[in-house]
mmCIF file of C-alpha atoms in Angstrom:
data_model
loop_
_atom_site.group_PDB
_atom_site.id
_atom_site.type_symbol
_atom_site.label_atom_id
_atom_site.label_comp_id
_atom_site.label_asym_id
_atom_site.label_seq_id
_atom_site.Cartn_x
_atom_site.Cartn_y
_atom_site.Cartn_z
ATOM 1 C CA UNK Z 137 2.349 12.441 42.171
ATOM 2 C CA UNK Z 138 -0.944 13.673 41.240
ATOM 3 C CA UNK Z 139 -3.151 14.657 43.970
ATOM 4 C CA UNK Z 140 -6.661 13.767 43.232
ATOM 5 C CA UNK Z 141 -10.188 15.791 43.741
ATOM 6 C CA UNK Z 142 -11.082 16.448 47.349
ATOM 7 C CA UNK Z 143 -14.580 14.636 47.675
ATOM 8 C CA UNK Z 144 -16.191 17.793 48.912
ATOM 9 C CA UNK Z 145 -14.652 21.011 47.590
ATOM 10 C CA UNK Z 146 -13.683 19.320 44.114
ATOM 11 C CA UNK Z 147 -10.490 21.038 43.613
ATOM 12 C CA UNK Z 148 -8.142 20.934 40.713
ATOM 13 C CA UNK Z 149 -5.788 18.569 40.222
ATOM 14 C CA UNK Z 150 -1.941 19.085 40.639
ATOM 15 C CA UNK Z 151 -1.114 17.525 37.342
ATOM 16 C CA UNK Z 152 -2.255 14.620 35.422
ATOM 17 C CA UNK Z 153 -3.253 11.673 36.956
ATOM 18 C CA UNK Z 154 -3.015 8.220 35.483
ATOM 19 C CA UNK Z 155 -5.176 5.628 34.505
ATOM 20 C CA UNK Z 156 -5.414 2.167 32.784
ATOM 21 C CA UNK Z 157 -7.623 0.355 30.654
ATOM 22 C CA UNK Z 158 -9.535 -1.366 33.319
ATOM 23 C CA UNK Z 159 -12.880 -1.492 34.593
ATOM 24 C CA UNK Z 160 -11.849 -0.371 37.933
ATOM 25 C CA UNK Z 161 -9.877 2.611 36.323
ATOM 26 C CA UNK Z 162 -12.837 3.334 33.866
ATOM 27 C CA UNK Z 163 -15.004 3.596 37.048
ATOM 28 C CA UNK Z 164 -12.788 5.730 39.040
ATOM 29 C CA UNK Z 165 -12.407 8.338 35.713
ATOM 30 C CA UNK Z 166 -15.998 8.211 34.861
ATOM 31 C CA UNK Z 167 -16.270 10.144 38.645
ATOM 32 C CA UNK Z 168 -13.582 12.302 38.136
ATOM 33 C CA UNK Z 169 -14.832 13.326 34.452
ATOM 34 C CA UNK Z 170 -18.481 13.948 36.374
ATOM 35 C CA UNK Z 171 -16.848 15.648 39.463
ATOM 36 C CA UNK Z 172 -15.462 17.497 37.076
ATOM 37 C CA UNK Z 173 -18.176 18.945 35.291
ATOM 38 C CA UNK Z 174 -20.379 18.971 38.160
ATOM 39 C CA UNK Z 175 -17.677 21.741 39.676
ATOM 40 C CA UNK Z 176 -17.545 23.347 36.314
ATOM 41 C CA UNK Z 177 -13.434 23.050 36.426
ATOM 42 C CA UNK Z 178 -11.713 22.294 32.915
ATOM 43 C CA UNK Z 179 -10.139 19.471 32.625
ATOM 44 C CA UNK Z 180 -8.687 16.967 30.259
ATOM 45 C CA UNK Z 181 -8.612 13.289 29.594
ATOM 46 C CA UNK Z 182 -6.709 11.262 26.752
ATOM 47 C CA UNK Z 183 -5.551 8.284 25.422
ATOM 48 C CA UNK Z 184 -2.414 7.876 22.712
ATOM 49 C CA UNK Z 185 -3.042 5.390 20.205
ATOM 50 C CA UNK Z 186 -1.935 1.662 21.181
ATOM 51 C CA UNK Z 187 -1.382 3.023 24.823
ATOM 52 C CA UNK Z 188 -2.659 1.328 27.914
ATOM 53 C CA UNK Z 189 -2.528 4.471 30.200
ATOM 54 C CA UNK Z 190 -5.076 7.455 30.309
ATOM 55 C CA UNK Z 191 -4.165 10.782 31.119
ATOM 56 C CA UNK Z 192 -6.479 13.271 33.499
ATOM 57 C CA UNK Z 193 -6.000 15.951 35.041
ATOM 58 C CA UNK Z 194 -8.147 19.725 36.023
ATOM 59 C CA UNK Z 195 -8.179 22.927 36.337
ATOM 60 C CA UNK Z 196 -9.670 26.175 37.871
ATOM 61 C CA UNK Z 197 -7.837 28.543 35.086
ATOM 62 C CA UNK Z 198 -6.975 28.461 30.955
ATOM 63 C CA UNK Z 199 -4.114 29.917 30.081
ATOM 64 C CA UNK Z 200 -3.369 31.967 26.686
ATOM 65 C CA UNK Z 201 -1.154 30.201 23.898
ATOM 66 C CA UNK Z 202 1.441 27.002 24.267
ATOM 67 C CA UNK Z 203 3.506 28.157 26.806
ATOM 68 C CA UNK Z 204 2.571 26.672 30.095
ATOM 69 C CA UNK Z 205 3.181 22.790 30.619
ATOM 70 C CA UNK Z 206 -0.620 21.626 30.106
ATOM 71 C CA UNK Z 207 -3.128 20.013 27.790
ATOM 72 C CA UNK Z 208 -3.327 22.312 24.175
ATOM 73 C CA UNK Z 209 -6.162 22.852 22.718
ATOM 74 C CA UNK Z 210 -6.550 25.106 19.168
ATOM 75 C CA UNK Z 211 -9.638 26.440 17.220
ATOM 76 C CA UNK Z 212 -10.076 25.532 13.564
ATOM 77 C CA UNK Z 213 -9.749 29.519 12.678
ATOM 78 C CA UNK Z 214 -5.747 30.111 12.553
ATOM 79 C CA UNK Z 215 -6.649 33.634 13.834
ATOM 80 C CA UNK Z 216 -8.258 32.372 17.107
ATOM 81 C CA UNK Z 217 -5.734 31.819 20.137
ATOM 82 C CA UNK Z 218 -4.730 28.692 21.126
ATOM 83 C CA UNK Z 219 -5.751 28.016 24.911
ATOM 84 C CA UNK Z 220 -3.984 25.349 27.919
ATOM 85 C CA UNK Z 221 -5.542 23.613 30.938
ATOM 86 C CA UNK Z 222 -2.511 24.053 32.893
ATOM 87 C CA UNK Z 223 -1.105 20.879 34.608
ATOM 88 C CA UNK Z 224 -0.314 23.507 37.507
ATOM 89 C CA UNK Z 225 -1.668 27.304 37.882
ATOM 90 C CA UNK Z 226 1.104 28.989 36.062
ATOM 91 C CA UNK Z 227 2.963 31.366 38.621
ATOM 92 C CA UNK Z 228 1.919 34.970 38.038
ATOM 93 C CA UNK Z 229 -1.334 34.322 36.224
ATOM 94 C CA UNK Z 230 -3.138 37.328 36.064
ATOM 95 C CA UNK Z 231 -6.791 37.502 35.677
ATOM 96 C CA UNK Z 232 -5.705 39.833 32.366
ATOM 97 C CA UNK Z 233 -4.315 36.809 31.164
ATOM 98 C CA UNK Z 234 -6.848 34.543 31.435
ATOM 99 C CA UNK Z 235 -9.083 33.569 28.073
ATOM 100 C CA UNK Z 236 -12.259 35.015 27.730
ATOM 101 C CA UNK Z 237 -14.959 33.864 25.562
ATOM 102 C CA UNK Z 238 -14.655 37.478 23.625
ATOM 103 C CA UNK Z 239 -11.434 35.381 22.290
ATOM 104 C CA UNK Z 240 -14.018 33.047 20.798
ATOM 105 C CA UNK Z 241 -16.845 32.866 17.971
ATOM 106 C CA UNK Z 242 -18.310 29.896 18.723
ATOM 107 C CA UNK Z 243 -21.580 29.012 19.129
ATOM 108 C CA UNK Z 244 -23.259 25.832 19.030
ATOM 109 C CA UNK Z 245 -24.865 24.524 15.532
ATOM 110 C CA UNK Z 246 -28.656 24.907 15.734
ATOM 111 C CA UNK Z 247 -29.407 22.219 13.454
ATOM 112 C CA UNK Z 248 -28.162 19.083 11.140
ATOM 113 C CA UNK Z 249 -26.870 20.225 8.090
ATOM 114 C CA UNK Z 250 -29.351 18.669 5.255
ATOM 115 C CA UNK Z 251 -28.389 16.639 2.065
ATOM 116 C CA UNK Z 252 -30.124 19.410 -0.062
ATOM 117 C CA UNK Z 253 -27.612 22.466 1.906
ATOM 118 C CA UNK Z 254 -24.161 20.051 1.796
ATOM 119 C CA UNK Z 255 -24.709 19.355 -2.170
ATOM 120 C CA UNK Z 256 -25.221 23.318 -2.505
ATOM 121 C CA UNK Z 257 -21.915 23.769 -0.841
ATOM 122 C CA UNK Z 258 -20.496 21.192 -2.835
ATOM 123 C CA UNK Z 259 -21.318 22.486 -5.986
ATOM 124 C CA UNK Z 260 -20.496 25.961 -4.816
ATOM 125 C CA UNK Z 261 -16.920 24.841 -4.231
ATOM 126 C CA UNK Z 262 -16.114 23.158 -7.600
ATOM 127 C CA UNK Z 263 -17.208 25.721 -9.232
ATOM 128 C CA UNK Z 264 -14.857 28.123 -7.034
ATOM 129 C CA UNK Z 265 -12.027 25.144 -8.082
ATOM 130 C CA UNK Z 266 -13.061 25.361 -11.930
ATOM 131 C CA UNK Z 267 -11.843 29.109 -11.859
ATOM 132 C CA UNK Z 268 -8.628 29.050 -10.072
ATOM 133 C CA UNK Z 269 -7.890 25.983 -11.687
ATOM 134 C CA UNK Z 270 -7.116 23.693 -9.159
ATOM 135 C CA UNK Z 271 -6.610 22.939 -5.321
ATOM 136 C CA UNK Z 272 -9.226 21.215 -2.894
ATOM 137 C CA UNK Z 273 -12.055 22.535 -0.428
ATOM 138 C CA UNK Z 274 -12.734 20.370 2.649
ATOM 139 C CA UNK Z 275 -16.698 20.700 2.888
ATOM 140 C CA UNK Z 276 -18.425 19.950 6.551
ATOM 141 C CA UNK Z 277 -21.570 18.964 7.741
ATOM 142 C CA UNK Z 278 -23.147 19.265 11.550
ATOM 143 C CA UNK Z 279 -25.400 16.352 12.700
ATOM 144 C CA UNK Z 280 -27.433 17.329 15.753
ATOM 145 C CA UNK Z 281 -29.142 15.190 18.158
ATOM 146 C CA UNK Z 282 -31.301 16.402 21.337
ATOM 147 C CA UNK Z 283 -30.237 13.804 23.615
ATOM 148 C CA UNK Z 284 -28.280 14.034 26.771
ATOM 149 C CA UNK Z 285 -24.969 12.318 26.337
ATOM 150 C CA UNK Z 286 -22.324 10.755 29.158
ATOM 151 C CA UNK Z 287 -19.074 12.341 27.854
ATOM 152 C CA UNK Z 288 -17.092 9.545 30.830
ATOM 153 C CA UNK Z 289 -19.137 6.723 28.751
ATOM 154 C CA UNK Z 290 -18.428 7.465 25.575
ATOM 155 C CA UNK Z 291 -14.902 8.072 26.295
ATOM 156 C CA UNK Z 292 -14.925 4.788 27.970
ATOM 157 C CA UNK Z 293 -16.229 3.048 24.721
ATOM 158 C CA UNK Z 294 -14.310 5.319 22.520
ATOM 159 C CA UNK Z 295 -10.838 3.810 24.138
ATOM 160 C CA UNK Z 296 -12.286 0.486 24.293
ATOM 161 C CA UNK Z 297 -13.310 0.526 20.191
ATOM 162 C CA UNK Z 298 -10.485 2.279 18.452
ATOM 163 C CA UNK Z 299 -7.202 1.091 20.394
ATOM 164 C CA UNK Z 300 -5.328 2.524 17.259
ATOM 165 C CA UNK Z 301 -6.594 6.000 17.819
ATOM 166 C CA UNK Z 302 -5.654 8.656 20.133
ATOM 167 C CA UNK Z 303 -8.807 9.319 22.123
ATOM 168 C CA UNK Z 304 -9.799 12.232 24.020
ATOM 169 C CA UNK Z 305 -12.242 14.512 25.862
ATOM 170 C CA UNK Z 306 -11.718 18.028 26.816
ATOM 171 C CA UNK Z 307 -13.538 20.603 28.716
ATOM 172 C CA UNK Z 308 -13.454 24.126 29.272
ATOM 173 C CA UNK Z 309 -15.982 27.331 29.426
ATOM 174 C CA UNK Z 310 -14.872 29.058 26.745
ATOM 175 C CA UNK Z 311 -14.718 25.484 24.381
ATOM 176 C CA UNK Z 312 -17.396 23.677 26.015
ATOM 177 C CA UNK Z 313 -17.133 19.845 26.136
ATOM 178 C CA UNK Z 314 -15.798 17.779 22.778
ATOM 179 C CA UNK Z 315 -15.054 14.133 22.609
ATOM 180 C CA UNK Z 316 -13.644 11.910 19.556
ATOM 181 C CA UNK Z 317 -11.187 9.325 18.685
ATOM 182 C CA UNK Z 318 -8.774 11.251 16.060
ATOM 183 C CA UNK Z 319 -6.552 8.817 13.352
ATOM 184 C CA UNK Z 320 -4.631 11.849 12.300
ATOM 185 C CA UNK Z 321 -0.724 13.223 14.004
ATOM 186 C CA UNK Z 322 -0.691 16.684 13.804
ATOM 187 C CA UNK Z 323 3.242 16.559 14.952
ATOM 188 C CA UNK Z 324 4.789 15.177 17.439
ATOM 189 C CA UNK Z 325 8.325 15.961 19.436
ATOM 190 C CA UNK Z 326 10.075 12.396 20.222
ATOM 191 C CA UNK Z 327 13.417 11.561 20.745
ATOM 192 C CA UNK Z 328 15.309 13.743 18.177
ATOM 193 C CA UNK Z 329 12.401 13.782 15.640
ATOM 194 C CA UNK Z 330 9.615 16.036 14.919
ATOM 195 C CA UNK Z 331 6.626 13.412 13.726
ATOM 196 C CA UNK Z 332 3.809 14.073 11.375
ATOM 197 C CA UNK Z 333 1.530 12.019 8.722
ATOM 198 C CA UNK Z 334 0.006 13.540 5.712
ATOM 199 C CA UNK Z 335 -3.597 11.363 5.963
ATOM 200 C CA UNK Z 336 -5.885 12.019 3.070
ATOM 201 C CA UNK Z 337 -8.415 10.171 0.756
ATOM 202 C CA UNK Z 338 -11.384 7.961 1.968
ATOM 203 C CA UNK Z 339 -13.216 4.986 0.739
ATOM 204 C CA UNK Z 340 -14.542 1.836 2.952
ATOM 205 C CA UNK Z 341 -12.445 -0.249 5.464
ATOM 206 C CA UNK Z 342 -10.701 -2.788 3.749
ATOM 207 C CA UNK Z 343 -12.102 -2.162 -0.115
ATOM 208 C CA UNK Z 344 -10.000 -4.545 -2.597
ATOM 209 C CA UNK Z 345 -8.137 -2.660 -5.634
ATOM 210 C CA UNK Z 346 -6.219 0.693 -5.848
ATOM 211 C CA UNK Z 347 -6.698 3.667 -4.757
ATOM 212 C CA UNK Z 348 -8.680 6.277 -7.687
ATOM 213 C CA UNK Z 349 -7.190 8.826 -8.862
ATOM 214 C CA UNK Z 350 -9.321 11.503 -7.100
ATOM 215 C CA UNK Z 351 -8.108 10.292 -3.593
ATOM 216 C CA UNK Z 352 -4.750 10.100 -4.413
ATOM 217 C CA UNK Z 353 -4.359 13.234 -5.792
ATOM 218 C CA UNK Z 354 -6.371 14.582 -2.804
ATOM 219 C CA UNK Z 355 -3.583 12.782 -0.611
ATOM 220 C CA UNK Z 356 -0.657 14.033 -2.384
ATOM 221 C CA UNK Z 357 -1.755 17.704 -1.957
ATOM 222 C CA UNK Z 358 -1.903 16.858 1.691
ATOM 223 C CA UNK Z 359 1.989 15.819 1.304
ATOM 224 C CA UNK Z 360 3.350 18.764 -0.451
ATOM 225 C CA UNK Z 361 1.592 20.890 2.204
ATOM 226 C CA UNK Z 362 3.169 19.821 5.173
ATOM 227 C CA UNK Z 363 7.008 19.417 2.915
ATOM 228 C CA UNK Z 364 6.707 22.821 2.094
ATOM 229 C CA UNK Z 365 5.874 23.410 5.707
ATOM 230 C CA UNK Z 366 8.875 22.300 7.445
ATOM 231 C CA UNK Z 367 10.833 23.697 4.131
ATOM 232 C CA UNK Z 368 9.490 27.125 5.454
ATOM 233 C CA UNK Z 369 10.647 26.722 9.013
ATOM 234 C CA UNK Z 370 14.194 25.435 7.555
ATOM 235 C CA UNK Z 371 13.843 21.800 8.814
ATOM 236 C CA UNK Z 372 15.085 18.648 7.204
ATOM 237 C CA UNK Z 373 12.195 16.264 5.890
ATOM 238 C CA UNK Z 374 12.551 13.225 5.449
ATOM 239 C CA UNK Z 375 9.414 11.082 3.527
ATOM 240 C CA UNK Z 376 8.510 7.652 4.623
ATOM 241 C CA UNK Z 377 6.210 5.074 2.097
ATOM 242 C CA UNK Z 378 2.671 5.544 1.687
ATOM 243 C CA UNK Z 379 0.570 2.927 2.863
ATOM 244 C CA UNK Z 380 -3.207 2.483 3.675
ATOM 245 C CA UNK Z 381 -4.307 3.298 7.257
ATOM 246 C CA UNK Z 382 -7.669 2.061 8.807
ATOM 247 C CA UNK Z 383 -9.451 4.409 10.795
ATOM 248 C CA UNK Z 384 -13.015 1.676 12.056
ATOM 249 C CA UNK Z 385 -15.199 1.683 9.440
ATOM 250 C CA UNK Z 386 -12.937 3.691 6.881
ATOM 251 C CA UNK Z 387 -9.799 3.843 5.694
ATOM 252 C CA UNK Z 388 -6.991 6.852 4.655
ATOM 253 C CA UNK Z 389 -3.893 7.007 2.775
ATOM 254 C CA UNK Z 390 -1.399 7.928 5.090
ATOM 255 C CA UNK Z 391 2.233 9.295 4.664
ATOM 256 C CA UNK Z 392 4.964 9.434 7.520
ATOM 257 C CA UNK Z 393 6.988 12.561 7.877
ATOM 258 C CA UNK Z 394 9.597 13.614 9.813
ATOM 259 C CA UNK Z 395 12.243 15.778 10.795
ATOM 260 C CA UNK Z 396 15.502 14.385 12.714
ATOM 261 C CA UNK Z 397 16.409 17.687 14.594
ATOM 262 C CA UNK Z 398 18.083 18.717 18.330
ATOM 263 C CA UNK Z 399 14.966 19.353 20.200
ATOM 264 C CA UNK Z 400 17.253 20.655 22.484
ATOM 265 C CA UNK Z 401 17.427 23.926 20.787
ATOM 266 C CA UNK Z 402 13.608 23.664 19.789
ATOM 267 C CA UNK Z 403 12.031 27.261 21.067
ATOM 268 C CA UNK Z 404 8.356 28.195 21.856
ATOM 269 C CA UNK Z 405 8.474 30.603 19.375
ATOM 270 C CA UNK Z 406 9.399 28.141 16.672
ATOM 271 C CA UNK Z 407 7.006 25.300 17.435
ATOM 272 C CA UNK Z 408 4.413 27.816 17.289
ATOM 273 C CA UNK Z 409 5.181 29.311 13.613
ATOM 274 C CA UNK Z 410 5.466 25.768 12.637
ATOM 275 C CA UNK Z 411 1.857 25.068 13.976
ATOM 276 C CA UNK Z 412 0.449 28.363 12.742
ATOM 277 C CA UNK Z 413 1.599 26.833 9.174
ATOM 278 C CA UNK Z 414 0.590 23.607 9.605
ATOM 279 C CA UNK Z 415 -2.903 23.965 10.713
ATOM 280 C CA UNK Z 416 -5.605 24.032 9.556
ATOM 281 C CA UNK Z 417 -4.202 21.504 7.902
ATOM 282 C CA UNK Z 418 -5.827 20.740 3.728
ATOM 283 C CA UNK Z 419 -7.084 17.705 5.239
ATOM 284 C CA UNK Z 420 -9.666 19.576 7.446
ATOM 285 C CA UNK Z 421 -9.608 22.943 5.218
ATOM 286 C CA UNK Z 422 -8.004 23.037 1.406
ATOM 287 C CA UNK Z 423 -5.714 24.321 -0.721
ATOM 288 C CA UNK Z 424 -4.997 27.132 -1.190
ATOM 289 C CA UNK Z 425 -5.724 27.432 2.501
ATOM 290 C CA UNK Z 426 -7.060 31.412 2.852
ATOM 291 C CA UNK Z 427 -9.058 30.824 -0.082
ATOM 292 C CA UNK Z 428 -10.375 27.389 1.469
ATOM 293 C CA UNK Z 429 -10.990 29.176 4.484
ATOM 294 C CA UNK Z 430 -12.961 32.042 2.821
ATOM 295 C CA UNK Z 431 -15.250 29.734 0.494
ATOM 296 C CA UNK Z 432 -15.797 27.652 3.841
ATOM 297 C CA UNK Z 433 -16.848 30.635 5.654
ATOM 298 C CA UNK Z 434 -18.980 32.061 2.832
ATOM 299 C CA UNK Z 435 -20.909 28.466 2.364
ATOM 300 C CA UNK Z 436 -21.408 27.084 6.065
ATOM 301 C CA UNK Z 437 -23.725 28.332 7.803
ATOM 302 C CA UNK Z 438 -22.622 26.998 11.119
ATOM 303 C CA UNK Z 439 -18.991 27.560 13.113
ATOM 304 C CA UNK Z 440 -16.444 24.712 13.251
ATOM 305 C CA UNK Z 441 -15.105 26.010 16.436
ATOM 306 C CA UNK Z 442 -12.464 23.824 17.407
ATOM 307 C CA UNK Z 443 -13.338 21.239 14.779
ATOM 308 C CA UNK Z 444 -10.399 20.856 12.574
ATOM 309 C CA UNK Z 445 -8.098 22.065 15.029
ATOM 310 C CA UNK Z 446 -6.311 20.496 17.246
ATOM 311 C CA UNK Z 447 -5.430 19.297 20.945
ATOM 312 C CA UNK Z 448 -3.039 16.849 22.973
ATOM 313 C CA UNK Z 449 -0.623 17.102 25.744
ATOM 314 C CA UNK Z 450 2.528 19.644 26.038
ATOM 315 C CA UNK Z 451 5.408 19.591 28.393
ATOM 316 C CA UNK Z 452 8.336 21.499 26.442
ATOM 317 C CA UNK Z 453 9.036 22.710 23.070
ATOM 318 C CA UNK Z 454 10.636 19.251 22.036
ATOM 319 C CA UNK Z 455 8.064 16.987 24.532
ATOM 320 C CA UNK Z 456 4.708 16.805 23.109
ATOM 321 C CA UNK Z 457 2.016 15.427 20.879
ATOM 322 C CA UNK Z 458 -0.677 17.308 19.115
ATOM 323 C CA UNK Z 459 -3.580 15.489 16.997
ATOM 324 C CA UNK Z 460 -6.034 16.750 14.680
ATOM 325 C CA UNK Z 461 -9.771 17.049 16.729
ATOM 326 C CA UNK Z 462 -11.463 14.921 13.682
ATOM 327 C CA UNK Z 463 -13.973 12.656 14.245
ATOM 328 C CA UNK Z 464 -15.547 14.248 17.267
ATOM 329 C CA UNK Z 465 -18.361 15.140 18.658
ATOM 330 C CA UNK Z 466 -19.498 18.793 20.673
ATOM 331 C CA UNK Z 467 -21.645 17.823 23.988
ATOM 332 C CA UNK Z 468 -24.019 19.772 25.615
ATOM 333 C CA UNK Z 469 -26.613 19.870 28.548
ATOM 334 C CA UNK Z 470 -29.207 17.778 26.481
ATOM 335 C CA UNK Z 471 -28.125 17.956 22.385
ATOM 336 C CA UNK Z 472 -24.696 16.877 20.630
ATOM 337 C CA UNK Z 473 -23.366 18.065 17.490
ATOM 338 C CA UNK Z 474 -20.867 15.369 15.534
ATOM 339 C CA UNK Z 475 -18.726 16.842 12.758
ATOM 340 C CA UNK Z 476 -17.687 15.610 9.751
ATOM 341 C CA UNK Z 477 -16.301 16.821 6.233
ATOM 342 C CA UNK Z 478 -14.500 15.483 3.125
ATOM 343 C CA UNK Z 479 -12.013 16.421 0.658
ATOM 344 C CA UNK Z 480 -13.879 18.374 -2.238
ATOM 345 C CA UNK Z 481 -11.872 18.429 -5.810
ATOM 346 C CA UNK Z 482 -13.334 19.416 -8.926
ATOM 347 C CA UNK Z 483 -13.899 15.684 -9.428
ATOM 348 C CA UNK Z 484 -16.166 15.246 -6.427
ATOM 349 C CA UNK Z 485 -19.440 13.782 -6.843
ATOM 350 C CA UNK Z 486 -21.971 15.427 -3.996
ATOM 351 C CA UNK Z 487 -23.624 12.137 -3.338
ATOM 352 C CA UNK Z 488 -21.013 9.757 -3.184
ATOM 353 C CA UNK Z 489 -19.432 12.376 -0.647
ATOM 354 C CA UNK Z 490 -22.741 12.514 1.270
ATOM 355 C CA UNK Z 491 -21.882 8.958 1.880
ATOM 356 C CA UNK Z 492 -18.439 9.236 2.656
ATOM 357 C CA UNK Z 493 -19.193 11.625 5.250
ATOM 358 C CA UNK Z 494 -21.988 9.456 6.474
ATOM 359 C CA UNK Z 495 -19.369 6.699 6.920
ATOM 360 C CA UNK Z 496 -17.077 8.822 8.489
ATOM 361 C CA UNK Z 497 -20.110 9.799 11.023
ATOM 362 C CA UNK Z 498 -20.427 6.168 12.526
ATOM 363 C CA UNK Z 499 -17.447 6.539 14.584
ATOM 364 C CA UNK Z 500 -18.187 8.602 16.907
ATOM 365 C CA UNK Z 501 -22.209 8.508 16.325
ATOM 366 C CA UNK Z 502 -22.094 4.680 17.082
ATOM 367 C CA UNK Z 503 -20.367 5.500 20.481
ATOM 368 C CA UNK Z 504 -22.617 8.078 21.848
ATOM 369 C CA UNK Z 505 -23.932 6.716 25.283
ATOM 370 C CA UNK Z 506 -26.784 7.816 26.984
ATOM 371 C CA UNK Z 507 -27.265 9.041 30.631
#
């Protein structure tokens, strides 16, 4: 049983506590999410897609790597650590082993990224594709508003909007606080199966026809990626059928995978080189990936930070489920940055991916609420 803040001294919780989606609940997590921050503990709140409950839960400490029972959060850099809010202080913690933000490089983006900077980085990246050939380049853009935002609210609204989606709001002081409602599995341990999705390509919600060629190629790249990256960790893979997934205003082409294994036998150790090759994943980065990740350093002039990484809750090696932070947004005291990229191939056209992007933005800019 969770134990929940004490009114005066805000202390952590003793692992999650539950919610559901009613307006009494939403009431009673809107003040824990604002106790929370008011206390300056991390803590954690999410929603899995086409689930009634809400997890939350706090902490005074974040913990070092996925090793601790806790809610995972990773940075968009594979080099970075990954960090934990601890359901429970782990027995033992040292202040050594605490995160620091020397782990990090993050700082907030200063300002929006303009039309006139994303088509330079556009063009930049094709022409980076025209030499080696081939591949993709996943191309981001900040939008930043100076207005104070309710991250409780938004989360709220967020749940309320995209049922499908698995919705969630972290925050920590070496992270600060992010909020989104993410479409994308980055795996997932259930019942004798690892779970992913290879979700690529992007075009309008509902849009009559086939899919071009330019987004399913995009897609398939996605799908080798993640074969070849349970082929690496010598695990069976088994392919489901392609089919179109709405995300709000947009919609994906999305591929199952999985891999029918004895979790049992699943180690830390293993789920961890499995992650390390799985994200960033060409969705959110490219192919090939360190060259994606050097032409994306060399062209953006602000820092993902944990953008494009990833975050969701963790219990044991073979109990847990991990999405992609997409469609999110980075709050601060008075200013929020929303991310958002897109594919790039050597067939992409910088405007129509200006308003792809655009489209993409509305999820999570149209559910901003005010204090």
């Amino acid at each position: 049983m969770a134990i929940r803040f004490d009114k005066d001294t805000r202390r952590a919780t003793n692992g999650p506590m539950i919610f559901f989606s009613d307006p009494s609940a939403e009431i009673s997590l809107g003040e824990e999410i604002r106790g929370a921050i008011e206390a300056k503990l991390s803590f954690y709140t999410y929603r899995r897609p086409g689930d009634m409950m809400i997890s939350f839960g706090s902490s005074e400490s974040v913990v070092k790597g996925v090793e601790v029972p806790g809610f995972v959060i990773a940075p968009f850099l594979p080099d970075l650590p990954y960090l934990t809010i601890p359901y429970r202080p782990p027995f033992g913690l040292h202040k050594k082993d605490e995160l620091s933000a020397i782990d990090f490089h993050y700082s907030f983006p200063s300002y929006s990224t303009t039309r006139q900077q994303h088509r330079k980085e556009i063009e930049a990246i094709r022409r980076q594709l025209d030499e080696i050939g081939f591949g993709k380049i996943v191309a981001a853009r900040a939008i930043v508003e100076n207005q104070k935002i309710d991250p409780a609210a938004t989360f709220a609204y967020l749940c309320r909007k995209y049922p499908d989606a698995f919705v969630f709001c972290f925050s920590t002081p070496l992270t600060g606080c992010w909020v989104g409602a993410s479409p994308e599995l980055l795996l997932e341990a259930h019942v004798a199966t690892l779970k992913t999705m290879a979700l690529a390509g992007t075009r309008r919600a509902h849009t009559p026809g086939e899919w071009d060629t330019k987004n399913i190629e995009e897609q398939q790249m996605v799908t080798d990626f993640i074969a070849e990256a349970f082929k690496k960790n010598n695990l069976p893979i088994v392919v489901g059928s392609t089919f179109t997934k709405c995300a709000g205003q947009i919609e994906h082409i999305c591929t199952p995978i999985s891999s029918p294994i004895d979790l049992s036998g699943f180690s830390t150790s293993q789920l961890t080189n499995l992650l390390n090759d799985l994200s960033p994943t060409p969705a959110l980065c490219g192919l090939p990936r360190e060259i994606a990740l050097r032409i994306i350093s060399e062209n953006e002039d602000f820092s993902r930070g944990f953008y494009g990484g990833f975050c969701g809750p963790y219990h044991a090696p073979g109990d847990f489920s991990f999405y992609v932070n997409l469609r999110s947004a980075n709050i601060e005291q008075d200013r929020v940055c929303v991310f958002v990229g897109g594919g790039i191939t050597r067939m992409s056209d910088p405007e129509l991916e200006w308003e792809e992007t655009s489209l993409k933005s509305t999820t999570v800019m149209s559910a901003l609420v005010l204090e």
